[in-house]
Short mmCIF file of C-alpha atoms in Angstrom, two decimals:
data_model
loop_
_atom_site.label_atom_id
_atom_site.label_comp_id
_atom_site.label_asym_id
_atom_site.label_seq_id
_atom_site.Cartn_x
_atom_site.Cartn_y
_atom_site.Cartn_z
CA MET A 1175 34.08 68.05 47.15
CA ALA A 1176 33.97 70.26 44.32
CA LEU A 1177 34.71 73.91 44.53
CA PRO A 1178 32.22 76.61 42.64
CA ALA A 1179 33.87 77.55 39.53
CA GLN A 1180 32.81 81.39 39.72
CA PRO A 1181 32.15 83.10 43.57
CA SER A 1182 28.50 84.03 43.77
CA GLY A 1183 28.92 86.74 44.91
CA ARG A 1184 26.95 86.29 47.99
CA VAL A 1185 28.54 85.52 51.50
CA VAL A 1186 27.19 83.80 54.58
CA VAL A 1187 27.80 83.25 58.27
CA THR A 1188 28.41 79.88 58.89
CA GLY A 1189 30.50 79.29 61.91
CA LEU A 1190 30.72 81.61 65.31
CA GLY A 1191 33.27 81.02 67.93
CA ALA A 1192 33.95 83.48 71.03
CA VAL A 1193 36.12 84.23 74.48
CA THR A 1194 34.10 87.19 76.83
CA PRO A 1195 34.04 88.64 79.27
CA LEU A 1196 30.95 86.65 79.75
CA GLY A 1197 31.94 83.00 78.88
CA ASN A 1198 33.90 81.29 77.28
CA SER A 1199 32.03 80.07 74.24
CA VAL A 1200 28.98 81.25 72.28
CA ALA A 1201 26.40 78.92 74.17
CA ASP A 1202 27.77 80.66 76.99
CA PHE A 1203 27.71 84.00 76.25
CA TRP A 1204 24.78 84.71 75.00
CA PRO A 1205 21.94 84.18 77.37
CA ARG A 1206 24.10 85.89 79.79
CA VAL A 1207 23.90 88.71 77.41
CA VAL A 1208 20.15 88.66 76.88
CA ALA A 1209 19.72 88.69 80.52
CA GLY A 1210 21.77 91.64 81.11
CA GLU A 1211 24.32 90.37 83.13
CA SER A 1212 28.17 91.98 84.03
CA GLY A 1213 31.47 90.96 83.26
CA VAL A 1214 33.02 93.92 84.68
CA GLY A 1215 35.19 93.49 88.02
CA PRO A 1216 38.43 94.31 90.04
CA ILE A 1217 41.53 93.91 88.24
CA THR A 1218 42.82 90.48 89.04
CA LEU A 1219 45.88 90.06 86.19
CA MET A 1220 48.06 92.84 87.35
CA ASP A 1221 48.16 94.80 90.34
CA PRO A 1222 46.27 98.13 89.82
CA ALA A 1223 46.64 99.65 93.40
CA ASP A 1224 48.46 102.66 91.81
CA TYR A 1225 46.14 103.01 88.77
CA PRO A 1226 43.38 105.23 88.89
CA THR A 1227 41.06 102.97 86.65
CA GLN A 1228 40.96 99.74 88.84
CA ILE A 1229 38.41 97.80 86.81
CA ALA A 1230 38.37 95.57 83.73
CA ALA A 1231 36.21 92.70 82.29
CA GLU A 1232 38.15 90.21 81.95
CA VAL A 1233 37.98 86.61 80.65
CA LYS A 1234 37.43 83.79 82.99
CA ASP A 1235 38.99 80.26 83.21
CA PHE A 1236 40.64 80.50 80.28
CA ASP A 1237 42.58 77.41 80.16
CA ALA A 1238 44.82 77.97 76.71
CA SER A 1239 46.10 74.25 77.01
CA VAL A 1240 43.09 72.99 76.27
CA TRP A 1241 43.46 74.46 72.82
CA LEU A 1242 47.03 74.26 72.34
CA ASP A 1243 49.75 72.20 72.94
CA LYS A 1244 51.01 72.79 76.65
CA LYS A 1245 54.49 74.37 76.29
CA GLU A 1246 52.62 76.79 73.09
CA ALA A 1247 50.25 77.47 75.64
CA ARG A 1248 52.73 79.01 78.32
CA ARG A 1249 54.95 80.71 75.47
CA ILE A 1250 52.42 82.86 73.11
CA ASP A 1251 50.94 85.69 73.65
CA ARG A 1252 47.24 85.72 75.45
CA PHE A 1253 45.41 87.75 72.44
CA ILE A 1254 47.33 84.68 69.77
CA ALA A 1255 45.59 81.73 72.31
CA PHE A 1256 42.04 83.78 72.75
CA ALA A 1257 42.01 83.69 68.97
CA ALA A 1258 43.73 80.35 68.49
CA ALA A 1259 40.26 79.00 70.70
CA ALA A 1260 37.54 81.33 69.26
CA ALA A 1261 38.28 80.10 65.88
CA GLN A 1262 38.46 75.84 66.68
CA MET A 1263 34.90 76.71 67.76
CA ALA A 1264 33.97 78.84 65.04
CA VAL A 1265 35.58 76.05 62.69
CA ASP A 1266 34.11 73.24 64.71
CA ASP A 1267 30.85 75.21 64.72
CA ALA A 1268 30.90 75.39 61.04
CA LYS A 1269 31.39 71.55 60.37
CA PHE A 1270 33.32 72.93 58.23
CA PRO A 1271 35.89 70.56 56.49
CA THR A 1272 39.35 69.99 57.57
CA ASP A 1273 40.40 67.51 55.17
CA ASP A 1274 40.24 68.71 51.83
CA ALA A 1275 43.25 69.64 50.40
CA GLU A 1276 42.36 71.56 47.88
CA LEU A 1277 39.49 73.46 49.96
CA LYS A 1278 42.33 74.25 52.22
CA GLU A 1279 44.33 76.26 49.40
CA GLN A 1280 40.97 78.30 48.86
CA THR A 1281 40.59 78.98 52.88
CA GLY A 1282 41.93 81.84 54.64
CA VAL A 1283 42.12 84.12 57.73
CA LEU A 1284 41.87 87.58 58.86
CA ILE A 1285 41.81 88.02 62.11
CA GLY A 1286 42.90 91.61 63.56
CA SER A 1287 43.98 92.77 66.62
CA GLY A 1288 44.02 96.67 67.54
CA ILE A 1289 47.02 96.46 69.48
CA GLY A 1290 48.38 92.79 69.69
CA GLY A 1291 51.66 91.44 71.77
CA LEU A 1292 51.76 93.99 74.80
CA THR A 1293 52.09 91.39 77.61
CA MET A 1294 54.80 90.20 75.28
CA MET A 1295 56.55 93.15 74.96
CA THR A 1296 56.15 94.29 78.59
CA GLU A 1297 58.23 91.38 80.12
CA GLN A 1298 60.85 91.04 77.17
CA THR A 1299 60.73 94.93 78.12
CA GLU A 1300 61.50 94.03 81.61
CA ARG A 1301 63.91 91.30 81.22
CA LEU A 1302 65.89 93.69 78.66
CA HIS A 1303 66.38 96.16 81.12
CA LYS A 1304 67.03 93.54 84.01
CA ASP A 1305 69.38 91.24 82.16
CA GLY A 1306 70.78 92.82 78.80
CA PRO A 1307 69.65 91.80 75.42
CA GLY A 1308 70.80 88.66 75.31
CA ARG A 1309 68.44 87.23 77.12
CA VAL A 1310 65.18 88.55 75.09
CA SER A 1311 63.21 85.90 73.66
CA PRO A 1312 63.44 84.97 70.29
CA PHE A 1313 59.34 84.67 70.04
CA LEU A 1314 59.31 88.52 71.31
CA VAL A 1315 58.75 89.97 67.64
CA PRO A 1316 56.56 86.84 66.49
CA TYR A 1317 54.52 86.69 69.59
CA MET A 1318 53.98 90.16 69.26
CA ILE A 1319 53.36 91.45 66.19
CA PRO A 1320 49.46 91.90 65.58
CA ASP A 1321 49.37 89.99 62.64
CA MET A 1322 50.13 86.61 64.45
CA ALA A 1323 46.68 86.11 65.37
CA SER A 1324 45.77 85.28 61.59
CA GLY A 1325 48.94 83.87 60.80
CA TYR A 1326 49.62 81.29 63.98
CA VAL A 1327 45.46 80.45 63.63
CA SER A 1328 46.41 79.69 59.77
CA ILE A 1329 49.06 77.59 60.66
CA LEU A 1330 46.60 75.70 63.30
CA GLN A 1331 44.21 74.55 61.01
CA GLY A 1332 45.94 74.40 57.89
CA PHE A 1333 44.14 77.35 55.92
CA LYS A 1334 46.36 78.47 52.86
CA GLY A 1335 44.49 81.28 51.51
CA PRO A 1336 44.74 84.69 51.74
CA ASN A 1337 46.19 85.71 55.61
CA THR A 1338 45.99 88.99 56.13
CA CYS A 1339 45.28 91.61 59.57
CA VAL A 1340 43.81 94.63 59.99
CA VAL A 1341 44.49 96.92 62.51
CA THR A 1342 42.11 99.89 62.79
CA ALA A 1343 42.03 100.05 66.52
CA CYS A 1344 38.47 99.68 67.66
CA ALA A 1345 37.04 99.07 64.19
CA THR A 1346 39.53 96.85 63.72
CA GLY A 1347 37.22 93.41 64.49
CA ALA A 1348 34.29 94.79 62.17
CA ASN A 1349 37.08 95.95 59.29
CA SER A 1350 38.15 92.34 59.53
CA ILE A 1351 34.97 90.65 58.99
CA GLY A 1352 34.16 93.39 56.11
CA ASP A 1353 37.30 92.92 54.54
CA ALA A 1354 37.33 89.29 54.32
CA TYR A 1355 33.80 89.30 53.03
CA HIS A 1356 34.85 91.07 50.05
CA ILE A 1357 38.32 88.54 49.41
CA ILE A 1358 35.52 85.81 49.23
CA LYS A 1359 33.04 87.84 46.90
CA ARG A 1360 35.77 88.99 44.95
CA GLY A 1361 36.36 85.15 44.31
CA ASP A 1362 39.90 85.27 46.08
CA ALA A 1363 38.79 83.16 48.88
CA VAL A 1364 35.78 80.55 49.20
CA ALA A 1365 35.98 80.67 52.71
CA MET A 1366 37.24 82.85 55.57
CA LEU A 1367 38.06 83.02 59.65
CA ALA A 1368 38.25 86.27 60.02
CA GLY A 1369 37.42 88.55 63.02
CA GLY A 1370 39.39 90.19 66.01
CA ALA A 1371 41.55 89.32 69.52
CA GLU A 1372 42.64 91.70 71.89
CA ALA A 1373 44.06 91.15 75.63
CA PRO A 1374 45.38 94.65 76.57
CA ILE A 1375 44.98 94.02 80.50
CA ASN A 1376 48.05 94.85 81.53
CA PRO A 1377 50.46 97.76 83.26
CA ILE A 1378 51.27 99.74 79.97
CA GLY A 1379 48.10 98.83 78.68
CA LEU A 1380 45.58 99.91 81.01
CA ALA A 1381 48.57 103.32 82.00
CA GLY A 1382 48.21 103.68 78.52
CA PHE A 1383 44.53 103.95 78.50
CA CYS A 1384 44.65 105.77 81.72
CA ALA A 1385 46.39 108.33 80.75
CA ALA A 1386 44.50 109.02 77.26
CA ARG A 1387 41.73 109.41 80.32
CA ALA A 1388 39.63 107.39 78.18
CA MET A 1389 38.11 105.12 80.57
CA THR A 1390 36.22 105.70 83.35
CA THR A 1391 37.81 105.73 87.31
CA ASN A 1392 34.09 105.17 88.98
CA ASN A 1393 35.84 101.92 90.67
CA GLU A 1394 33.31 102.15 93.15
CA ALA A 1395 30.27 101.34 90.44
CA GLY A 1396 32.13 98.09 89.67
CA SER A 1397 29.37 96.28 87.38
CA LYS A 1398 27.70 99.16 86.64
CA ALA A 1399 30.62 101.65 85.68
CA SER A 1400 30.11 100.68 82.20
CA ARG A 1401 27.19 102.84 81.38
CA PRO A 1402 26.90 103.49 77.47
CA PHE A 1403 24.14 106.39 76.38
CA ASP A 1404 23.35 107.61 80.32
CA ALA A 1405 23.89 111.01 81.60
CA GLY A 1406 26.64 109.71 83.95
CA ARG A 1407 28.86 107.79 82.24
CA ASP A 1408 32.32 108.74 82.63
CA GLY A 1409 34.72 106.56 80.19
CA PHE A 1410 34.98 103.23 78.97
CA VAL A 1411 35.84 99.90 80.65
CA MET A 1412 38.84 97.62 79.15
CA GLY A 1413 37.84 94.03 78.11
CA GLU A 1414 39.56 91.24 76.45
CA GLY A 1415 38.77 88.96 74.68
CA SER A 1416 38.46 86.97 70.92
CA GLY A 1417 35.44 86.76 68.14
CA VAL A 1418 36.16 84.94 65.15
CA LEU A 1419 33.51 83.52 61.93
CA VAL A 1420 33.53 81.51 59.20
CA LEU A 1421 32.41 83.27 55.90
CA GLU A 1422 31.50 81.16 52.82
CA ASP A 1423 30.30 81.70 49.81
CA ARG A 1424 26.95 81.15 49.45
CA ASP A 1425 27.09 78.59 46.63
CA HIS A 1426 29.95 76.32 48.62
CA ALA A 1427 28.39 76.86 51.88
CA ILE A 1428 24.69 75.19 50.27
CA ALA A 1429 26.79 72.56 48.59
CA ARG A 1430 28.10 71.74 51.60
CA GLY A 1431 24.65 71.66 53.36
CA ALA A 1432 26.43 73.88 55.93
CA ARG A 1433 23.78 75.45 58.61
CA ILE A 1434 23.84 79.71 57.14
CA TYR A 1435 23.49 81.88 60.25
CA ALA A 1436 22.98 85.44 58.26
CA GLU A 1437 24.11 86.93 54.74
CA ILE A 1438 26.79 89.53 55.53
CA VAL A 1439 25.42 92.50 52.85
CA GLY A 1440 26.61 95.67 54.07
CA TYR A 1441 29.97 96.51 54.66
CA GLY A 1442 30.94 100.74 55.03
CA MET A 1443 34.14 102.20 56.24
CA SER A 1444 35.38 105.86 55.80
CA GLY A 1445 38.17 108.43 57.90
CA ASP A 1446 37.23 111.20 60.18
CA ALA A 1447 40.14 112.72 59.47
CA PHE A 1448 39.52 114.80 62.82
CA HIS A 1449 41.72 114.03 65.91
CA ILE A 1450 43.71 110.87 66.85
CA THR A 1451 41.17 109.86 69.73
CA MET A 1452 37.83 111.85 69.45
CA PRO A 1453 35.56 111.35 67.11
CA ASP A 1454 34.20 113.37 64.49
CA ASN A 1455 31.59 115.89 66.78
CA GLU A 1456 29.28 116.33 63.20
CA GLY A 1457 29.17 113.13 63.56
CA ASP A 1458 30.54 113.18 59.64
CA GLY A 1459 32.22 109.96 59.32
CA ALA A 1460 30.05 107.24 61.09
CA ARG A 1461 26.93 108.57 59.43
CA ARG A 1462 29.02 108.05 56.15
CA ALA A 1463 30.07 104.59 57.17
CA MET A 1464 26.57 104.04 58.17
CA GLU A 1465 24.84 105.29 54.79
CA MET A 1466 27.61 103.49 52.44
CA ALA A 1467 26.50 100.12 54.18
CA VAL A 1468 22.93 100.72 54.09
CA LYS A 1469 23.17 101.83 50.56
CA ARG A 1470 25.14 98.22 49.71
CA ALA A 1471 22.82 96.13 51.38
CA GLY A 1472 20.66 97.09 48.80
CA LEU A 1473 17.48 97.24 52.00
CA GLY A 1474 16.38 100.54 52.15
CA LYS A 1475 16.54 102.47 55.59
CA GLU A 1476 13.45 101.14 56.67
CA GLY A 1477 15.00 97.94 56.18
CA ILE A 1478 16.92 97.82 59.55
CA GLY A 1479 15.61 96.88 62.92
CA TYR A 1480 18.11 97.08 64.91
CA ILE A 1481 21.84 98.69 65.45
CA ASN A 1482 24.42 97.54 67.58
CA ALA A 1483 26.06 100.48 68.44
CA HIS A 1484 29.73 101.08 68.98
CA GLY A 1485 28.74 102.61 72.52
CA THR A 1486 31.61 102.98 74.37
CA SER A 1487 30.51 104.71 77.67
CA THR A 1488 32.48 108.07 76.92
CA PRO A 1489 30.85 111.10 76.97
CA TYR A 1490 32.11 112.45 73.54
CA ASN A 1491 31.49 108.67 71.59
CA ASP A 1492 27.93 108.32 72.58
CA LYS A 1493 27.18 111.38 72.07
CA PHE A 1494 28.35 112.05 68.80
CA GLU A 1495 26.87 108.21 67.60
CA THR A 1496 23.39 109.06 67.78
CA LEU A 1497 23.82 112.30 66.04
CA ALA A 1498 25.71 109.76 63.69
CA ILE A 1499 22.76 107.75 63.74
CA LYS A 1500 20.11 110.70 63.75
CA ARG A 1501 21.97 112.05 60.38
CA ALA A 1502 22.39 108.54 58.89
CA PHE A 1503 18.30 107.50 59.70
CA GLY A 1504 16.49 110.79 59.75
CA ASP A 1505 12.91 110.29 61.20
CA LEU A 1506 13.57 106.63 61.22
CA ALA A 1507 16.43 106.59 64.29
CA ALA A 1508 13.77 106.99 66.45
CA LYS A 1509 12.15 104.16 65.74
CA ILE A 1510 15.04 102.16 65.52
CA PRO A 1511 16.20 99.93 68.72
CA VAL A 1512 19.95 100.56 69.74
CA SER A 1513 21.46 98.66 72.07
CA SER A 1514 25.21 98.71 73.65
CA THR A 1515 26.32 95.65 74.53
CA LYS A 1516 29.66 97.32 76.29
CA SER A 1517 27.67 97.99 79.15
CA MET A 1518 28.10 94.82 79.86
CA ILE A 1519 31.43 93.50 78.37
CA GLY A 1520 33.39 96.23 78.12
CA HIS A 1521 35.25 97.24 75.47
CA LEU A 1522 36.83 94.33 73.69
CA LEU A 1523 39.27 97.11 71.75
CA GLY A 1524 40.42 95.02 68.39
CA ALA A 1525 37.83 92.21 69.04
CA ALA A 1526 35.20 94.18 70.00
CA GLY A 1527 34.02 94.04 66.21
CA ALA A 1528 33.79 91.02 65.79
CA VAL A 1529 31.58 90.10 69.36
CA GLU A 1530 29.46 92.47 68.26
CA ALA A 1531 28.65 90.77 64.67
CA ILE A 1532 28.02 87.50 66.62
CA VAL A 1533 25.68 89.90 69.25
CA SER A 1534 23.64 91.16 66.22
CA ILE A 1535 23.72 87.80 63.95
CA LYS A 1536 22.21 86.17 67.15
CA ALA A 1537 19.60 88.77 67.36
CA ILE A 1538 18.48 87.86 63.71
CA THR A 1539 18.73 84.17 64.93
CA GLU A 1540 16.69 84.18 67.81
CA GLY A 1541 14.51 86.90 68.03
CA VAL A 1542 15.91 88.59 70.74
CA LEU A 1543 17.34 92.17 70.66
CA PRO A 1544 19.85 92.93 73.42
CA PRO A 1545 19.95 95.77 76.64
CA THR A 1546 22.08 98.61 77.27
CA ALA A 1547 22.35 97.66 80.80
CA ASN A 1548 22.97 100.16 83.33
CA TYR A 1549 20.50 102.74 81.52
CA GLU A 1550 19.51 104.85 84.71
CA THR A 1551 19.29 108.62 83.54
CA PRO A 1552 18.25 110.12 80.13
CA ASP A 1553 20.90 112.44 78.83
CA PRO A 1554 19.26 115.16 76.57
CA GLU A 1555 21.85 114.72 73.62
CA CYS A 1556 21.19 110.70 73.55
CA ASP A 1557 17.64 110.20 73.37
CA LEU A 1558 17.61 107.26 71.07
CA ASP A 1559 15.71 103.47 71.86
CA TYR A 1560 18.43 102.54 73.39
CA ILE A 1561 16.59 99.14 74.71
CA PRO A 1562 17.40 100.41 78.50
CA ASN A 1563 18.30 97.15 81.14
CA VAL A 1564 15.96 94.79 79.51
CA ALA A 1565 16.07 92.11 76.30
CA ARG A 1566 13.46 92.70 74.38
CA PRO A 1567 11.85 89.89 72.36
CA THR A 1568 11.91 91.14 68.57
CA GLN A 1569 12.09 89.26 65.25
CA VAL A 1570 14.43 91.38 63.34
CA ASP A 1571 15.54 90.16 59.11
CA ALA A 1572 17.98 92.64 58.97
CA VAL A 1573 20.69 94.25 61.73
CA LEU A 1574 23.53 96.88 61.96
CA SER A 1575 26.88 97.00 63.78
CA ASN A 1576 29.16 99.99 64.30
CA SER A 1577 32.40 99.84 65.08
CA PHE A 1578 34.86 102.86 65.19
CA GLY A 1579 38.10 103.19 66.47
CA PHE A 1580 41.60 105.40 67.76
CA GLY A 1581 42.72 107.79 64.07
CA GLY A 1582 39.41 107.89 62.71
CA HIS A 1583 38.37 104.63 61.84
CA ASN A 1584 34.92 104.04 60.94
CA ALA A 1585 33.37 100.48 60.42
CA THR A 1586 29.84 98.99 59.56
CA LEU A 1587 28.44 95.92 59.02
CA VAL A 1588 24.88 95.05 57.97
CA PHE A 1589 24.16 91.51 58.43
CA ARG A 1590 20.81 90.29 56.72
CA ARG A 1591 18.58 87.15 57.81
CA HIS A 1592 19.75 84.45 55.09
CA ASN A 1593 17.09 84.16 52.25
CA PRO A 1594 17.64 80.68 50.17
#
């Protein structure tokens, strides 16, 4: 097909793919989020008996061989398999042409990961100590490095445009989508696969986050342990999965007759310059990311109809994100519905921002705002409208999605209903 001579300067979403703790497709995932179901349960991927945290939001019934050659499915790290599956779903959903050589050269991949192949690294470190360096797999490095989700997907799909990676901890998924948006806007690609992937539920991943005291230890609560903005929150629940979007230049999408879910109209990012794990205690970095995204969207603050919060269920994050929203939106903050879908799917770390972008887009297209599950006891320092426990049918034209990460990374995306 003929490619546009000049970028339109507008970027739309035409395909969605997801592997999550509540289903291994968007079609399975979305209704369960709306219903307020939980994907949290006892850890089965490893023995957690010696760990203070023994629950997680695991992906269930995922068979990598459905998406990959069986030999490859056994060999690659789980985070790459998640990305490959989500990417194929997104391409299929977009009905994106895969037989056009010229288009493939102008289509790129930007799928980030906060950590990368932690299971591969753990297994090969054990082999090193047990059997010596000669027994370490030659695939250790390529299947461990975080950029291999992008690299592997580009090979599978044959997309030869920009091929890069973002690593910004738990802001990775949102930064990946935002950076891909800019790649298309400036004309370096006609389309991009963008998102995040993570598979951290293994002995060293769990040990590291337990040592950082960032996770809940309320194992008895199980599916109710992730409780963003609730006074009883005590830490996040680790999750895993992947979310991938097909982003396209708007004119290209229209020319090929693609279904358009939504338009990306705003992207803001900032740094806290404050602490390696704790968010800025004035919410300053998060506020600036939100204000930048809304300004770039050109909608005005009153144009935002829903905020999908980072909302981790840690005492500090939820308090300071609430403060940041209030500082960014002023008196409007009390009127904007806010929810955290981490209450149901846990914290997918580098994949979180991508899956939550999908939630934000579905909120626009389906006219339903997902709830914050497990919200029972109000916290005086978290006093916004968190859509407690029950989804809310509401038509919104623009939504904002927040993602923040260790190291003071802040990323905010704004999606809008597409206006032809």
